PDB file of C-alpha atoms in Angstrom:
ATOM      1  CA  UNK W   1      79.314   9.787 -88.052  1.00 76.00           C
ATOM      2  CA  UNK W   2      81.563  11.073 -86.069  1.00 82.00           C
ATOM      3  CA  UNK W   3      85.694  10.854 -86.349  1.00 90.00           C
ATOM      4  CA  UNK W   4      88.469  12.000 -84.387  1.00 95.00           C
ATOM      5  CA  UNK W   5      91.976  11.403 -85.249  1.00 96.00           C
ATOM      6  CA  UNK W   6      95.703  11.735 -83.353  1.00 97.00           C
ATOM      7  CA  UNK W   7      98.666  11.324 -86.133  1.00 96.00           C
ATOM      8  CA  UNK W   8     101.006  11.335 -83.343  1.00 96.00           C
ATOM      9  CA  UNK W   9     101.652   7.843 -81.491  1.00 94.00           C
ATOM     10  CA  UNK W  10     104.253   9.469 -79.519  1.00 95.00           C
ATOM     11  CA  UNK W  11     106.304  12.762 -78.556  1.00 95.00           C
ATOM     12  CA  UNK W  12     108.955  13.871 -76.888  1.00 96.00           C
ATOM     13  CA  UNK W  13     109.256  17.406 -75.288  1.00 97.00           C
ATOM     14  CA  UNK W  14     111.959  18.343 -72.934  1.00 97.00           C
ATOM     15  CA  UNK W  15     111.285  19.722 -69.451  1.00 97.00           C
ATOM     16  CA  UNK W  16     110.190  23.310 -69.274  1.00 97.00           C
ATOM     17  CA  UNK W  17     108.977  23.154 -72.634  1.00 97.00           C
ATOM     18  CA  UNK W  18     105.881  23.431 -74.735  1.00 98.00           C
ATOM     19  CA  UNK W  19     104.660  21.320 -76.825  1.00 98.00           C
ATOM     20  CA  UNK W  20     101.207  20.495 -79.033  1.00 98.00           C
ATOM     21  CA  UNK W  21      99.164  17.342 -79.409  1.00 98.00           C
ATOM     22  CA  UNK W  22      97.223  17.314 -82.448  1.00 97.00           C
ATOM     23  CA  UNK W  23      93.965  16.203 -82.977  1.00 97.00           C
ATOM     24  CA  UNK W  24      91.443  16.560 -85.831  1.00 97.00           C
ATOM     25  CA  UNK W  25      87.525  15.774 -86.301  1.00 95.00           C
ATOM     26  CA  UNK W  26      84.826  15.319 -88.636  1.00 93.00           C
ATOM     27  CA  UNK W  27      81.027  16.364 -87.450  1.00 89.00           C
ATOM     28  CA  UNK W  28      78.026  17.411 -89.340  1.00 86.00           C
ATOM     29  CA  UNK W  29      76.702  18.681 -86.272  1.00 84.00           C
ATOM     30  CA  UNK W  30      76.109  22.567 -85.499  1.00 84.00           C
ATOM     31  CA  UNK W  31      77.017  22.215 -81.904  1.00 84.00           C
ATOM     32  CA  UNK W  32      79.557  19.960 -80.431  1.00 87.00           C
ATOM     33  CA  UNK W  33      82.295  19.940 -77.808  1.00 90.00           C
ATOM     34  CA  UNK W  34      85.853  18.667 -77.504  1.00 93.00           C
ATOM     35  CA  UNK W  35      87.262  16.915 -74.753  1.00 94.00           C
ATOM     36  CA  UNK W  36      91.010  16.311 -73.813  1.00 96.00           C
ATOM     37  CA  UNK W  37      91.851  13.453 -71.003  1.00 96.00           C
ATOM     38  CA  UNK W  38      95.023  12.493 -69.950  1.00 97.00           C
ATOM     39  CA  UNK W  39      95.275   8.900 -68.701  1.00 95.00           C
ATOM     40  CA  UNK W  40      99.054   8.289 -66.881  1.00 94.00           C
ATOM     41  CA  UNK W  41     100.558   4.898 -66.347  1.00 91.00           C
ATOM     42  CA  UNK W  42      98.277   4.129 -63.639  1.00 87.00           C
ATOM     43  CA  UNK W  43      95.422   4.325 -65.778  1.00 87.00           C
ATOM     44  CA  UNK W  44      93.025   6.797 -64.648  1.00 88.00           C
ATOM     45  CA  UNK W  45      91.194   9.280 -67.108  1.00 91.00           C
ATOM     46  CA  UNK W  46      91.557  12.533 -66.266  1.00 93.00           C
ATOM     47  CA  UNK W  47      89.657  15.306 -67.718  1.00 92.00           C
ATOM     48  CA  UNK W  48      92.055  18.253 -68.647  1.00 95.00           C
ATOM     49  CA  UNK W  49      90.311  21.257 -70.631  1.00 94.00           C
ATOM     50  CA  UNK W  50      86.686  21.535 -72.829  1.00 92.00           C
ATOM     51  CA  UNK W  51      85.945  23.557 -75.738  1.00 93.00           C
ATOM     52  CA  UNK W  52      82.750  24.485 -77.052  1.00 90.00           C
ATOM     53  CA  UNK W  53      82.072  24.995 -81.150  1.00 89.00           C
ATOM     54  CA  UNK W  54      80.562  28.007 -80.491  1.00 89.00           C
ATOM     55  CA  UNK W  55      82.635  29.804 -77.528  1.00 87.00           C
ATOM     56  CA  UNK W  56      84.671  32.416 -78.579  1.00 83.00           C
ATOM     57  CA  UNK W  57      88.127  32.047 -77.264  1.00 91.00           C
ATOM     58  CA  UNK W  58      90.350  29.486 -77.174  1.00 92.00           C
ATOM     59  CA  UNK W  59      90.080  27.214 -73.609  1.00 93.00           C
ATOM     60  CA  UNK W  60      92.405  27.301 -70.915  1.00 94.00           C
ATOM     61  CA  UNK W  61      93.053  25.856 -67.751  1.00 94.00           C
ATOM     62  CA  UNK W  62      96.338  26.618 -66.164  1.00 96.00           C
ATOM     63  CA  UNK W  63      99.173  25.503 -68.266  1.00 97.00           C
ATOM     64  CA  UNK W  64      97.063  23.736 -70.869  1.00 97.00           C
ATOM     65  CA  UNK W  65      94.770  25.276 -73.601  1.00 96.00           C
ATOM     66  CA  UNK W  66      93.236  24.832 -76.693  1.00 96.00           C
ATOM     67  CA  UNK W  67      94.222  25.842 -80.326  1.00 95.00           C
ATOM     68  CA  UNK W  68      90.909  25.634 -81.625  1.00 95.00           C
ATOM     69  CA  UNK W  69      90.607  26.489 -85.492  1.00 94.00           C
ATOM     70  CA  UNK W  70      86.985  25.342 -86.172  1.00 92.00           C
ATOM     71  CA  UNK W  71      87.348  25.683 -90.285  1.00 92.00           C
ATOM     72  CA  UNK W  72      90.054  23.396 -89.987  1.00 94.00           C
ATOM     73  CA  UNK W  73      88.248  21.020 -87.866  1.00 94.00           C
ATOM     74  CA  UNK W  74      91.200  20.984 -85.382  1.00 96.00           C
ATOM     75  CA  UNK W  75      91.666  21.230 -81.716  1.00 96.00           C
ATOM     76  CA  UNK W  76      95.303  21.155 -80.620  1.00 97.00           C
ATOM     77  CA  UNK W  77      96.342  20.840 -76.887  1.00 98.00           C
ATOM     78  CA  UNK W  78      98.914  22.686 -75.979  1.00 98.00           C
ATOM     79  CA  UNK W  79     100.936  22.175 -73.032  1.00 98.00           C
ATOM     80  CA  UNK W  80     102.788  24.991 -71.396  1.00 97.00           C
ATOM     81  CA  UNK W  81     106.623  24.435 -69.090  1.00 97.00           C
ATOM     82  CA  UNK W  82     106.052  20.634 -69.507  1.00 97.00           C
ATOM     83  CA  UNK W  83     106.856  18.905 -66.045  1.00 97.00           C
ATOM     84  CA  UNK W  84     108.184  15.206 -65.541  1.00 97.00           C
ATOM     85  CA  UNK W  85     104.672  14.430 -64.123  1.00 97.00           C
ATOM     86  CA  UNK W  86     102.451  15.249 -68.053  1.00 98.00           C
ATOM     87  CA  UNK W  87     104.358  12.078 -69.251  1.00 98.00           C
ATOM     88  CA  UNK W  88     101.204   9.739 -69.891  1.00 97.00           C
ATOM     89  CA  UNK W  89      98.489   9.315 -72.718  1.00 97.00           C
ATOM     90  CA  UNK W  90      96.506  11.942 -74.263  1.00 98.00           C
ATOM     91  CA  UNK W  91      92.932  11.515 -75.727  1.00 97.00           C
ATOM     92  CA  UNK W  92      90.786  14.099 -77.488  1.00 97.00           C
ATOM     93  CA  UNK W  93      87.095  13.074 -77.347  1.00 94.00           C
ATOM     94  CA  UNK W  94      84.036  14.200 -78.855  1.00 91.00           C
ATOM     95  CA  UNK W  95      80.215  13.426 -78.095  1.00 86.00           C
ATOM     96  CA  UNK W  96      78.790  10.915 -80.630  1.00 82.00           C
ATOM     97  CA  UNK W  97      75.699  12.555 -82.682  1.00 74.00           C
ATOM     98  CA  UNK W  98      75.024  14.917 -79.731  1.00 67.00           C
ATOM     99  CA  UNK W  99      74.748  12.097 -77.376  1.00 73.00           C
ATOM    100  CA  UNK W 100      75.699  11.918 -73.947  1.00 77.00           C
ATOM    101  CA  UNK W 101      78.376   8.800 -75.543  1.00 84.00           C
ATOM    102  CA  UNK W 102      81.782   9.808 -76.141  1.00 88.00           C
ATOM    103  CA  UNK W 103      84.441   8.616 -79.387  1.00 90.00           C
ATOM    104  CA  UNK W 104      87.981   8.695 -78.867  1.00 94.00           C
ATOM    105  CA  UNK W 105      90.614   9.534 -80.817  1.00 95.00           C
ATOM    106  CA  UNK W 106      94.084   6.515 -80.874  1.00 95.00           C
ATOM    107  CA  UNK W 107      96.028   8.653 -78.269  1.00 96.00           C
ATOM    108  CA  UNK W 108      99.371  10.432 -78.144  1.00 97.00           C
ATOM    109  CA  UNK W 109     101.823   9.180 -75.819  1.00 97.00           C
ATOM    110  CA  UNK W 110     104.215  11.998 -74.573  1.00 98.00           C
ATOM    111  CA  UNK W 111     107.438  11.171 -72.762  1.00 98.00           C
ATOM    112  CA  UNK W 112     108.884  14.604 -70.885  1.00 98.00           C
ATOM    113  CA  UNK W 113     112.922  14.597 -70.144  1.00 97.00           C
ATOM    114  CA  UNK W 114     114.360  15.943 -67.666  1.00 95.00           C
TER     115      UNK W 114
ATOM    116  CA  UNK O   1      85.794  14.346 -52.103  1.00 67.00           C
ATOM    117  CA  UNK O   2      83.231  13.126 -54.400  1.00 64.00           C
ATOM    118  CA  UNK O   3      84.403  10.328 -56.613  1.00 92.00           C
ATOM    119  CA  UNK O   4      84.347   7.482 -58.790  1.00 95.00           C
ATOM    120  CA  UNK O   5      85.738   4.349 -57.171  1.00 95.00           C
ATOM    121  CA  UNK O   6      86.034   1.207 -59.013  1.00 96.00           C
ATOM    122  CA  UNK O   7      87.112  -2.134 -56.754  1.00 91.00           C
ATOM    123  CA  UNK O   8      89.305  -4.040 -57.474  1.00 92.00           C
ATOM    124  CA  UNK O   9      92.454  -2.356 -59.044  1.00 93.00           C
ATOM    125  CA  UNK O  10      93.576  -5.508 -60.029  1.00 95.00           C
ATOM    126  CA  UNK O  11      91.914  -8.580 -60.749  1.00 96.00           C
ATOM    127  CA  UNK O  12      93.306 -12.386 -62.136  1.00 96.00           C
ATOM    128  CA  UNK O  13      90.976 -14.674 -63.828  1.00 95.00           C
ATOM    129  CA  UNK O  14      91.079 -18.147 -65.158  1.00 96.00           C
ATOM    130  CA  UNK O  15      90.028 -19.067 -68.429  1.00 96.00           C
ATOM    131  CA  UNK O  16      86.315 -19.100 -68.480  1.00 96.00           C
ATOM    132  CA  UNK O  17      85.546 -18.560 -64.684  1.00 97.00           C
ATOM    133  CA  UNK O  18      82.964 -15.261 -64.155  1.00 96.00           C
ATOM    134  CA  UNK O  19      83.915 -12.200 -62.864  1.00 97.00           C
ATOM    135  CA  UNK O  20      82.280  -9.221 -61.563  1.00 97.00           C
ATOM    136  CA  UNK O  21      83.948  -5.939 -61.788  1.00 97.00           C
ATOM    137  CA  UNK O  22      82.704  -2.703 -59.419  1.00 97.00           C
ATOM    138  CA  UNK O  23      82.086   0.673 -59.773  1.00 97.00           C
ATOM    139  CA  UNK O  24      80.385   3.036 -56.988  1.00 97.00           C
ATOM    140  CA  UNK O  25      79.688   6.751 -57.415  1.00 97.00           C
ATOM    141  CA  UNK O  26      79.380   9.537 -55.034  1.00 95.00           C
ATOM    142  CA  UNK O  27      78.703  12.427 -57.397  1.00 92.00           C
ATOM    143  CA  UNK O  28      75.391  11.463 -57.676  1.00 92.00           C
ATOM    144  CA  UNK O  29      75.190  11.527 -61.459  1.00 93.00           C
ATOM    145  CA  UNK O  30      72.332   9.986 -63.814  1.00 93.00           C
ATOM    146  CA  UNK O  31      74.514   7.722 -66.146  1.00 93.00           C
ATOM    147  CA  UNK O  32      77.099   5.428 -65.921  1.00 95.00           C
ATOM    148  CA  UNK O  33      79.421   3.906 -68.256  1.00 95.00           C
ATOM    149  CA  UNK O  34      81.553   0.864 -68.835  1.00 96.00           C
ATOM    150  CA  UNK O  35      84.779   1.313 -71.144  1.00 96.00           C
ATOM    151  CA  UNK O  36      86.990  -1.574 -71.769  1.00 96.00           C
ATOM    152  CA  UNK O  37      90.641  -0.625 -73.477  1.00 95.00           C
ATOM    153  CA  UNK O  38      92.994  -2.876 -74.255  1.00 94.00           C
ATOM    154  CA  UNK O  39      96.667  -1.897 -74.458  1.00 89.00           C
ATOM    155  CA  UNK O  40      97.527   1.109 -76.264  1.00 85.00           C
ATOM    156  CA  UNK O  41      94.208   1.856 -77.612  1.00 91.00           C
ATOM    157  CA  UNK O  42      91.341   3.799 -77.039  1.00 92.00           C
ATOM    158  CA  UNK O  43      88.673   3.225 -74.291  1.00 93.00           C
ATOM    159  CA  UNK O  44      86.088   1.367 -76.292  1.00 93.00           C
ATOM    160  CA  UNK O  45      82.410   2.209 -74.721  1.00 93.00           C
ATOM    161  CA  UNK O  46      80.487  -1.210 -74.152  1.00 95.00           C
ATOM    162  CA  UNK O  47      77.538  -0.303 -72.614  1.00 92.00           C
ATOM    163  CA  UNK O  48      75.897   2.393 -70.233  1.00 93.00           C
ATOM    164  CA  UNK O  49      73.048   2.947 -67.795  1.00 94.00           C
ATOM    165  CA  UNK O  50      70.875   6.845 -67.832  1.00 92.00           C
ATOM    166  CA  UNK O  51      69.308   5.799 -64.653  1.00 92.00           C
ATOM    167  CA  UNK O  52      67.904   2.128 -65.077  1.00 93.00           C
ATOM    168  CA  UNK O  53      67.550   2.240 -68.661  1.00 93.00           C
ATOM    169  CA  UNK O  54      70.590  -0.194 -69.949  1.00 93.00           C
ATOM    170  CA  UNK O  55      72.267   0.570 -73.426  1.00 91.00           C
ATOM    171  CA  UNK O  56      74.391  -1.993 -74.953  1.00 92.00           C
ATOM    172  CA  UNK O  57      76.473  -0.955 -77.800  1.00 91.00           C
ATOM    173  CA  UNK O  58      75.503  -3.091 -80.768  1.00 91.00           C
ATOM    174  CA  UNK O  59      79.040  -4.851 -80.747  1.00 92.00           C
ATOM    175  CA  UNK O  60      79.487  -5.571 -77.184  1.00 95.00           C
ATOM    176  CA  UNK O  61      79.833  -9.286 -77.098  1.00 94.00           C
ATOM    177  CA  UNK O  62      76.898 -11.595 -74.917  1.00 94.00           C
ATOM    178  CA  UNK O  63      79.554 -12.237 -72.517  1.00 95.00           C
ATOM    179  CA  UNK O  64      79.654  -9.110 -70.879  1.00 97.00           C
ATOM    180  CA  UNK O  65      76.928  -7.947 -68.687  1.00 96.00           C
ATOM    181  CA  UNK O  66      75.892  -5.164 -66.596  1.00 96.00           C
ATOM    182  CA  UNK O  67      73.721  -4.381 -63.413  1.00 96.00           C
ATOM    183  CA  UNK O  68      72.751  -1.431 -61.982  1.00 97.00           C
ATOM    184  CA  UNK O  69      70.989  -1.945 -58.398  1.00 96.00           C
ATOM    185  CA  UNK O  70      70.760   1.541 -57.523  1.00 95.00           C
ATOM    186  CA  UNK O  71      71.993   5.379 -58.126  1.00 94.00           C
ATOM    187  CA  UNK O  72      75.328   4.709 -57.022  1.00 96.00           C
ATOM    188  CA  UNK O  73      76.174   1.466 -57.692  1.00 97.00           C
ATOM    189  CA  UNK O  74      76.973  -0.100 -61.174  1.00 97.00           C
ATOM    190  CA  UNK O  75      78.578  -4.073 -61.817  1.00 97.00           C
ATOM    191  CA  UNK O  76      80.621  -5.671 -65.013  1.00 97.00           C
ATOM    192  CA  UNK O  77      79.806  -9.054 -65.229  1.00 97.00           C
ATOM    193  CA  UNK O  78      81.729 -11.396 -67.263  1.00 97.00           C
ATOM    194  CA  UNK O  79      80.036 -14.733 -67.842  1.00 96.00           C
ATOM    195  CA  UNK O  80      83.101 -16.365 -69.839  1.00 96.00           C
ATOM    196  CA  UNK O  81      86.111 -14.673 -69.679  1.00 97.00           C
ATOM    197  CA  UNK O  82      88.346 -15.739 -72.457  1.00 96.00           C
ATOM    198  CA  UNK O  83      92.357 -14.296 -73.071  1.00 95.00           C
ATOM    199  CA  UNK O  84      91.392 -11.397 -75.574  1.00 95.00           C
ATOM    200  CA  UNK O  85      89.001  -9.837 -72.592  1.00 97.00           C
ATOM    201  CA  UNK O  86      92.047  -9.080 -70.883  1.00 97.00           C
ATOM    202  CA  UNK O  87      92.072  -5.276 -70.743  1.00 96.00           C
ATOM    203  CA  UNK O  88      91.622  -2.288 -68.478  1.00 96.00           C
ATOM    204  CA  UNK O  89      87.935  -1.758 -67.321  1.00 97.00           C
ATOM    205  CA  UNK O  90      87.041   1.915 -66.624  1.00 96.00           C
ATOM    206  CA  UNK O  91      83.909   3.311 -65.368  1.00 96.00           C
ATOM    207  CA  UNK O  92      82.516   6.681 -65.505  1.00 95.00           C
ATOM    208  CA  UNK O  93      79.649   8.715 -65.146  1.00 94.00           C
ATOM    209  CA  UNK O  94      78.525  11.560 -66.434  1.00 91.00           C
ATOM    210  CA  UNK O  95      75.189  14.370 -64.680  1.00 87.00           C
ATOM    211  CA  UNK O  96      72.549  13.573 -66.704  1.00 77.00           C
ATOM    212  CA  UNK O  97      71.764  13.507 -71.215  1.00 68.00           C
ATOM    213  CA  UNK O  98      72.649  16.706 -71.651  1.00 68.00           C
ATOM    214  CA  UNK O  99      76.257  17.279 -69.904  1.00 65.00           C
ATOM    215  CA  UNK O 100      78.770  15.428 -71.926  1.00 72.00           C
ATOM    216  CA  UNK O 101      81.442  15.295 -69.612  1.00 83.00           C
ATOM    217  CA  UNK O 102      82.514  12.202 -68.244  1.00 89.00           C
ATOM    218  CA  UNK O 103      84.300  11.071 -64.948  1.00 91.00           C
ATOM    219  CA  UNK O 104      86.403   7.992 -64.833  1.00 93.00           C
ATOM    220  CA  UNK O 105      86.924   6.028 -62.264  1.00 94.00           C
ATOM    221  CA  UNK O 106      90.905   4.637 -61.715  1.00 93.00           C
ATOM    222  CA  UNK O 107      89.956   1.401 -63.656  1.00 95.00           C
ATOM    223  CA  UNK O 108      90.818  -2.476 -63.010  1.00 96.00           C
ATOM    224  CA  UNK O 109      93.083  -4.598 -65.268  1.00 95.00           C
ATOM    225  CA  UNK O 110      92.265  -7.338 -65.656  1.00 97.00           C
ATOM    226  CA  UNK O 111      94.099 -10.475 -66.578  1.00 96.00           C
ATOM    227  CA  UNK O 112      92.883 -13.353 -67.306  1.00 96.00           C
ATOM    228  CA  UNK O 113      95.156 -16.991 -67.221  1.00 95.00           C
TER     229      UNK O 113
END
């Protein structure tokens, strides 16, 4: 079965920084994909970036992207010039056994300063 | 915009009294899902519609139910709520079996007295 895991309840970063949220996973499947949402105080899940096992670079969308290492079984978000407005929850997510049903990882909460 | 909208954002219970939580979708997308997560944790899946075909998840308690009347519309029912259901609901949908991607709506919290 499927597992993902965040080591890092929490994080600071100062403004205008970067900074990494770890997450690792366990599959036996071939073909899976990795999800990272970011869920602020008012609770809404919002879908940030998506990586593919089998694409070939790294995903990015704007100032966030992916530090995929597939032998490792990792998939790091990285967050580029962190603003005031990133402070809020992270999850990485993975489909269950293929399935259209998603696991997530405990979260990381990140706290930006100004 | 097209959108996930969940109604109320904010609903109090009593012990024990039922309460039916909303979720309406204009993205026109196949399945639906119902998440609940409690403080600090992860959204825990507790059930989800692909089309009319309901799937419970084999620990979602009896007290939680769902309805689906049509494409766009999808309903939490709880028949009992007790003080541990207390929790953020989300919702979200997702195209169809083989797109994995899933949109949440902004949630309700509910508390329950």
């Amino acid at each position: 079965a499927q597992k993902i895991t965040q080591t890092q309840p929490g994080m600071f970063v100062q403004e205008k920084e970067a900074v990494t949220l770890d997450c690792t996973y366990d599959t036996s499947d071939q073909s899976y994909g990795l999800f990272w949402y970011k869920q602020p105080s008012s609770g809404e899940m919002i879908f940030l970036i998506y990586q593919g096992s089998y694409d070939e670079q790294n995903a990015t969308e704007g100032r966030y992207s992916l530090n995929f290492q597939k032998a490792r079984k990792s998939a790091n978000l990285v967050i580029s010039a962190s603003q005031l407005g990133d402070s809020a929850m992270y999850f990485c997510a993975m489909p269950v056994d293929s399935s259209y049903k998603l696991i997530f990882g405990s979260g990381t909460r990140l706290l930006v300063r100004p | 915009d097209a959108m996930v909208i969940q109604n109320p954002r904010y609903q109090v219970t009593q012990f024990g009294k039922p309460v039916t939580l909303s979720c309406s979708q204009t993205l026109n997308h196949n399945v639906m899902y119902w998440y609940q997560q409690k403080s600090s944790q992860a959204p825990k899946l507790l059930f989800h519609y692909y089309d009319k075909d309901f799937n419970n998840e084999a620990d979602t308690p009896d007290n939680f139910q769902s309805r689906r009347p049509n494409t766009s519309f999808c309903f939490l029912d709880i028949r009992s709520p007790g003080l541990g259901d207390a929790a953020m609901y989300l919702c979200a949908t997702g195209r169809d079996r083989t797109y994995n991607e899933q949109f949440f709506g902004p949630g309700t919290r509910l508390t329950v007295l």
